[in-house]
Amino acid sequence: MTISALLALTLYASAQYVDQALMLSQQSYGVTARAKAMGSAFGALGGDFSSLSINPAGIAVYRSSEMTFTPDVFRFDKTEATNQGYMADDSKYNFSIANAGYVGTYRPGDTESGLVSVNFGLGFNRLRNFHQNSLSEAMNSPYSRMDAFAQNTNGINYNDLVTTDSYDPYYNGIPWESKMAWENYLIDVANPGNGDDLYNSILYQGETVNQHYAIQREGYINEYVLALGANFSDKFYIGATVGIDDLYYLETSTYGEDGGSNGFGNFDYYNYLRTTGLGFNVKVGMIFRPIPQLRLGAAVHTPTFFNLKENYHSWMSSNLDASVGAGAGSHREETPHGDYKYDLETPFRAIGSVAYQFGKKGLLSVDYEYVNYNNIKLRHGSDGYDFYSENQDINNYYQSIGNIRVGGEYRVTPAISLRGGYEYYGNPYKSTVSGVSQPNSNYQHVTYNGGLGFRFGSTSLDIAYGLTDLTRYNYPFQLNGVQVEPIKYHSMVHDVMFTMAFRF
């Protein structure tokens, strides 16, 4: 069934769309083990399949045809969550295929000047891995989500929350949270019969609650690439890539509270969200070698234009003790299953790169990437919704950033190479909004990399390890007039991958 935009936004509030738009717009390029080990700093180097998603001119650097395959054999994410002074953690292991591709080389003649070669490539690169589990807990918290349910229900006639044979609140603009909280006896009307009713939670003033909040995420963005490049005089390289991005994202979450020694009982609130879709983008780039040792690169990426579909539903259950009065007992309410379609436009990207080769012993490479996240756009809801307020929030809360990637390689022997890299990702969140400091002003995202490369004639084996350190903040819910303390999430991601390649 298709639910109106208003109903969709009552299940996953406007802020959820804003948060998700950023998450789906972020990406990484460490899709082969060599690129991963060198911090994905391949904008000026080329000659690696990762360059088809970074700087397509890199395909023109190939001197022979190649097939590559990269299993991401061990990805372990451990996330610690600190909520009001209490810490909890959860983890998730994931295996995936990060890359598979083919590059073909055509030489129109035996020449070192003019058009030396034309290369083409096709395959896929995994630009995002969403797999993560998190758990947060807090004891004796003065903040309750039941108060948020009550605030969000204010102004609704309590009769409109009641299902009858001829009326279903889920299809008449009533917030789904309000309906579920009402049926679970977590809120009560304070002044029934006055039209614009006011509501209270079942807690008495000053009562505290114990909180738990578990989130499970999985999914990916796989970019299927078709690229073409040309080498002119081994000095000037150009290339272009058409990318088709396949997106799959699944998030399930359970938020719960209990009264601890205060009584009232407990409740759990479960949300399911599945997002799928396809996107389209174009990348163009160039590499210039003014002298044999030096390479300069530049590339631009158009926005990725996604057409997305969501499927979602929720349920809420409660077990209330006698202290709540008429609502004592066990209750459960489940929403219909809804679906909704909309478009997402990710930001334009520009990459500038420089690399220097130290004879045949080593090289150093640096990439700088510019991304303006307040240019993200949500568009074309399936019922005509224009996402005006969400796009205003994106413009107000997000900012332009610079990402820096640095990598180096030292050739120990002609057959063995030692590699290292570092990735710094700028903070996409503004530090203040309307003069108010934002929790994600302390956002941090860096990755440390290393690896080895082995060459056996036309065959190669590359091994890489990456350690990502990510700190971010998120509110479990919001209350009018009360500053709820955000949850601090600190993730450490260990990643091991291998690339097998054969040149011919």
C-alpha angles and dihedrals in degrees: 000000000000118000122200120258091251091058092043090055092049091059096044104022124227090264090059091060091049092050093046093048089061094045092052091048096056120089145166132215104209094115099135124049093241092051092044093051091050096050094258088283095149103122093110100025107059121169091107127092091236088069090071087072095037109037113353091203085076090078089066090061091069112107095190140021119276143188120203136187126183125188114192091216102179126024114163120180119190115183124190117198124199114198119178091331096315120111129206133162143200135181144201135201121208137182120197145152108257100184146001123173152147130217121192125197126207122187113196091199145345097276139126095200133063115005104005100171146347116215132189132188142186134181139090139282125198106230099176137027112191099183110133141131124202135180129188131182137182131183127214093001118180089212121083129183088216087071088053090051089053094048092049091051096051112120095030119115106241090227088065089063093061121091116224135173090268101032133057116183092206090069099040105067098272114142107254092223090056093052093048094045090050094050090048092052092239093128133035133196114254100197110020120196099027096105100233094057126195123218140206131196119244091252121104118234111281096018117136132210139206113238134204126179124182124184127186120191133181138162145083149228110234116189115208107204136200112185140178128190142171134209118213116194091327086280107081124042128182132181147165133204130199109206128199109192118206110201128195122169129169124182128177122178137179121198118186143173135192131187097233109194090348093070125212091128123241145288138200128206118198127193129188122193126173119181124186135166151120130259136194131212142158127218127192130182150159138211123201127194108198088174127012094256098048130069127184121193138187131179140169128203122203117223115278108244107213127191104201138188126199129202117191147161139163142202134195129197133182140188108199127187129222093271090079093060120212094015095061114133139046122318138174134183127182129192126225118265108262136191132195136179129210142149128251124199114196122206128276114255132208124191129194120188143181130187133180126198120210100210111279094322104075153326143219125212135185130188127190117194125192119205127170106204095184086070091070110121133199112201149167106022110203091250095044097270109156101202090226096154093044092052089049089053091049089053092046099045106034131063144187117277143186121228119201124201123183128184140171139187131198120192105220092181131351087268102039129059130185118210141187138175148174131207125197119187119196124235109267091196125086112238094226134024119194088347094306118120113239123221093230091062081098094053113140132185124172135148129204117203142186140163153148134248127205125193123197106176107287093352126081137184120197126188125194139180125194132186115197120196112196128173122182139153133225138176115235087209139334133242126201111244094006127091104223112205112248122235115246113220118196115185128189112191121193114197130184122181139169129207123201115194136178123195123199 
